[in-house]
Short mmCIF file of C-alpha atoms in Angstrom, two decimals:
data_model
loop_
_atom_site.label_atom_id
_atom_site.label_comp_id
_atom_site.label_asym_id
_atom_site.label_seq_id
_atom_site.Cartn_x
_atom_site.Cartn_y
_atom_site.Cartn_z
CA UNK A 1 -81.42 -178.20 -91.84
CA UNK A 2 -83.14 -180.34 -89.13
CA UNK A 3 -87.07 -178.58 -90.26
CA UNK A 4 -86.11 -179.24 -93.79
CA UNK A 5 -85.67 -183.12 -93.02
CA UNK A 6 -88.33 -183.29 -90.78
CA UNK A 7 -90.46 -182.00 -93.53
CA UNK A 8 -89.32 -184.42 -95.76
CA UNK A 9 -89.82 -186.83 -93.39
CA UNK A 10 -93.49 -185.95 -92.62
CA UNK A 11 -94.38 -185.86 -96.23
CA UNK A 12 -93.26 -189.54 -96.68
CA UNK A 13 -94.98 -190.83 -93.42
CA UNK A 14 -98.48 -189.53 -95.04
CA UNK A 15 -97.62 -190.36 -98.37
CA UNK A 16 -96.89 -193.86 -97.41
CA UNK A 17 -93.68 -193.95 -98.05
CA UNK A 18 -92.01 -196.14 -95.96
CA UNK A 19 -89.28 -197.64 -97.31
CA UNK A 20 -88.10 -194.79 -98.53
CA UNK A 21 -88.22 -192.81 -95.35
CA UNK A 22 -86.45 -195.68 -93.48
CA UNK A 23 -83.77 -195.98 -96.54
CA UNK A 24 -82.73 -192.82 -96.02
CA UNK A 25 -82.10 -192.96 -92.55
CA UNK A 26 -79.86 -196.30 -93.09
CA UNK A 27 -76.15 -194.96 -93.78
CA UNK A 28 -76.80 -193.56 -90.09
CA UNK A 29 -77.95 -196.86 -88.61
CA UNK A 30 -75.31 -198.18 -90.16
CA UNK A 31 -72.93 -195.35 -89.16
CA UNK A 32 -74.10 -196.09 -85.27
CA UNK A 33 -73.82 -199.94 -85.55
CA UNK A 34 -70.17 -199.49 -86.82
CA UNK A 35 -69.53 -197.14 -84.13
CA UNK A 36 -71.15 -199.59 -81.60
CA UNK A 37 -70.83 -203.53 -81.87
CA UNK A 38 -67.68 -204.89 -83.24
CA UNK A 39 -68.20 -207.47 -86.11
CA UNK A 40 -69.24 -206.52 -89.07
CA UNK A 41 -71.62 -209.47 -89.72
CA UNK A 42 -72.97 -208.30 -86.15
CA UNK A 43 -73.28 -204.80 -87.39
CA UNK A 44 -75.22 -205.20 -89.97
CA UNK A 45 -77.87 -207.95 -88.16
CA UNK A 46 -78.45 -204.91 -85.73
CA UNK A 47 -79.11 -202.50 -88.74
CA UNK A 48 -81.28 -204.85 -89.67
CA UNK A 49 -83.11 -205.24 -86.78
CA UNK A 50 -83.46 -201.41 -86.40
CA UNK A 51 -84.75 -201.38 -89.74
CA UNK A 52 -87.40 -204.05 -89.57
CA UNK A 53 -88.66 -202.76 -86.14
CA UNK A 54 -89.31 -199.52 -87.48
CA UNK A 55 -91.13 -200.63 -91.00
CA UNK A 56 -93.13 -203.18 -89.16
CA UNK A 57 -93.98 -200.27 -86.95
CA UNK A 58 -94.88 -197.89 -89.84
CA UNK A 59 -97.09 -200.42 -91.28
CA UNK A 60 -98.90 -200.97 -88.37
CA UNK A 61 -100.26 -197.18 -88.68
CA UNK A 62 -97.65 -196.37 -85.69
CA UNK A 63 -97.24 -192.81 -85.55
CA UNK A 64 -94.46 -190.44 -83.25
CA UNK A 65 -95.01 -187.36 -81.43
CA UNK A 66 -90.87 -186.49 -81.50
CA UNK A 67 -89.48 -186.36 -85.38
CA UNK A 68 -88.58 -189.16 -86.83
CA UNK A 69 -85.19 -189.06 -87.05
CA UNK A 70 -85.40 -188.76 -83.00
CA UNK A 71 -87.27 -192.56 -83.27
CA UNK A 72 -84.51 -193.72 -85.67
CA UNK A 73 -81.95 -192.67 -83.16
CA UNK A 74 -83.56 -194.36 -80.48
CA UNK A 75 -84.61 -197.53 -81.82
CA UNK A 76 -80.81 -198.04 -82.91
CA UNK A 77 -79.78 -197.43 -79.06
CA UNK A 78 -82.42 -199.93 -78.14
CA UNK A 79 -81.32 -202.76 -80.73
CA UNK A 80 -77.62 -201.86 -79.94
CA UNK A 81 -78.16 -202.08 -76.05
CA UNK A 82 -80.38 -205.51 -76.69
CA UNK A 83 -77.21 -206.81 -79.25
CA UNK A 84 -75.11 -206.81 -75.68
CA UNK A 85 -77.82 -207.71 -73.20
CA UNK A 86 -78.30 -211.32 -71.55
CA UNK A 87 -79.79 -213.78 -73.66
CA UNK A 88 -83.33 -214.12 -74.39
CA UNK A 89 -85.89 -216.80 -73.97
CA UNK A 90 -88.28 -217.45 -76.89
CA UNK A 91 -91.47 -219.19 -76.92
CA UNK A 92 -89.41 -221.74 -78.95
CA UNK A 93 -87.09 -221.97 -76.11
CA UNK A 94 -90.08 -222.32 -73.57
CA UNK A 95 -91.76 -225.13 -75.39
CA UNK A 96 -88.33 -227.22 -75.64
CA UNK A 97 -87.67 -226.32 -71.86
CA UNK A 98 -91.42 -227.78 -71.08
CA UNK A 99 -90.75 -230.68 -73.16
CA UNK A 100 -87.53 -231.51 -71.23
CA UNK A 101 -88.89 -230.68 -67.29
CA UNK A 102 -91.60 -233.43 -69.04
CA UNK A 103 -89.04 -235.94 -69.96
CA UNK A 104 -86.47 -235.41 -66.68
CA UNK A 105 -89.29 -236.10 -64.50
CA UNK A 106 -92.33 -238.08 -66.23
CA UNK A 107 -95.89 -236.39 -65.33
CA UNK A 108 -94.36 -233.40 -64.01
CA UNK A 109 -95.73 -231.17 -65.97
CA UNK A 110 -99.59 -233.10 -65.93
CA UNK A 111 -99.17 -233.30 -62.35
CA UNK A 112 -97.86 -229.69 -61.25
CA UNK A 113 -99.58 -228.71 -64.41
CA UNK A 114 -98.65 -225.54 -66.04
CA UNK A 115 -99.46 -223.23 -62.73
CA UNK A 116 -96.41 -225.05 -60.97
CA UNK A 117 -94.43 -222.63 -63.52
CA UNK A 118 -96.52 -220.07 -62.97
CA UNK A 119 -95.75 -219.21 -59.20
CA UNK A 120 -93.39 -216.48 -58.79
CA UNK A 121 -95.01 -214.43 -61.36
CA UNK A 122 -97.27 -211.65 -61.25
CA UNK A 123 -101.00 -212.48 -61.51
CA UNK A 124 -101.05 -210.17 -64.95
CA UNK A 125 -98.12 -211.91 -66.15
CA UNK A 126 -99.54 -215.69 -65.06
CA UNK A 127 -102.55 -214.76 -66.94
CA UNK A 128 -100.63 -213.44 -70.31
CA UNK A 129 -98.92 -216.68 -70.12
CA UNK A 130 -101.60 -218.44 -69.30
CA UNK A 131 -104.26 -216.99 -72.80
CA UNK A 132 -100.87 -217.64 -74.86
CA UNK A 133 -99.79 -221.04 -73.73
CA UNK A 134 -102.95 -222.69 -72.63
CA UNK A 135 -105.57 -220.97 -74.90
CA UNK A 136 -103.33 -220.27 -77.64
CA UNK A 137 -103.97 -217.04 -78.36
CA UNK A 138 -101.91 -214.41 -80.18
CA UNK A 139 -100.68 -211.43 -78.41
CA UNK A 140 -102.90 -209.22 -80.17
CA UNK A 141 -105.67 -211.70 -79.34
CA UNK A 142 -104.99 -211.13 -75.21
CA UNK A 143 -104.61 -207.43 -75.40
CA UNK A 144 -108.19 -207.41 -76.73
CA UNK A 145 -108.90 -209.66 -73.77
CA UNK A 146 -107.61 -207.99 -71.24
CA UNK A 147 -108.44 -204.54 -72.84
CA UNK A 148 -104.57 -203.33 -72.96
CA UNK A 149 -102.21 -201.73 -75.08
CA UNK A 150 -100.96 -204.51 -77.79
CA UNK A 151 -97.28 -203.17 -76.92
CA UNK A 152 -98.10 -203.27 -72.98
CA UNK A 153 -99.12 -207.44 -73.17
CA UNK A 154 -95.61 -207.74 -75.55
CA UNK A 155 -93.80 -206.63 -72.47
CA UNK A 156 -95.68 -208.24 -69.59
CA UNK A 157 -95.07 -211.78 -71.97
CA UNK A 158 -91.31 -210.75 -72.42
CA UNK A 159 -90.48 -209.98 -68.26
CA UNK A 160 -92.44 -212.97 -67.54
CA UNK A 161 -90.61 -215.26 -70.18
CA UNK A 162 -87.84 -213.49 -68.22
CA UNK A 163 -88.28 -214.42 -65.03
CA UNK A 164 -88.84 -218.10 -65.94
CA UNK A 165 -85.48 -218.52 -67.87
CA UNK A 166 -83.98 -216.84 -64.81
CA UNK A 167 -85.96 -219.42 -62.92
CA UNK A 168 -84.81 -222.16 -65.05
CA UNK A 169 -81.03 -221.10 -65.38
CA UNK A 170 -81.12 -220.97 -61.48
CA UNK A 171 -82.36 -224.52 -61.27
#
């Protein structure tokens, strides 16, 4: 049974057919969601999320060395697992936090400047932070920079937005 899917499956990842492979994976993303998080509204926003990932993915030209339903079944334990972690900072929540440090304490972020917030990261992670905030540059942008995996600067950006709203909830 398995071969026969995951011959299906590889003739719709080189046909192109994306949507179709992920659609017929979704009554068991839904199936795990339902077994998983409680709401229903809350179900269904993971599903989502599972789904998304792994289109955007896809489309990217991303391509697995395990089958694809293996992929399927992990993405949905990592969307599940992030669905009950801690709240996360977005760049969003970064900018507003900036703004307010500037407004509590007038010139605090001219005078400390953005390094101030930079301290108790890693010298990697100062510098991601540094390309995106100060430069501007999209994360595909600084992996070219800093000649790294586009998935590898996502995750030094995410522990090191991480560490500041740690910092910040501390404060």
């Amino acid at each position: 049974m398995r071969d026969a899917r995951d011959a299906e499956d590889q003739r719709l990842l080189e046909e192109g057919e994306y949507a179709l492979l992920v659609e017929s994976y979704y009554g068991a993303i839904l199936d795990r969601c339902y077994a998983r998080v409680r709401t229903e509204a809350d179900q269904i926003a993971v599903a989502g999320e599972v789904v998304i990932r792994l289109l955007s993915e896809l489309k990217r030209g991303r391509r697995y060395r395990v089958p694809f339903r293996v992929v399927v079944h992990q993405v949905t334990t990592w969307k599940i697992k992030d669905h009950f972690g801690p709240a996360k900072i977005t760049e969003v929540e970064l900018e507003d936090w900036l703004a307010v440090a500037a407004s509590e304490t007038p010139g605090i972020v001219e005078e400390a400047g953005f390094e101030a917030l930079l301290v108790g990261l890693s010298e990697l992670e100062a510098t991601v932070l540094r390309l995106r905030y100060d430069e501007g540059l999209e994360l595909s942008e600084i992996a070219i920079r800093l000649d790294k995996q586009p998935n590898a600067v996502h995750q030094i950006h995410f522990r090191a937005l991480e560490k500041l709203r740690k910092e910040a909830e501390a404060a």
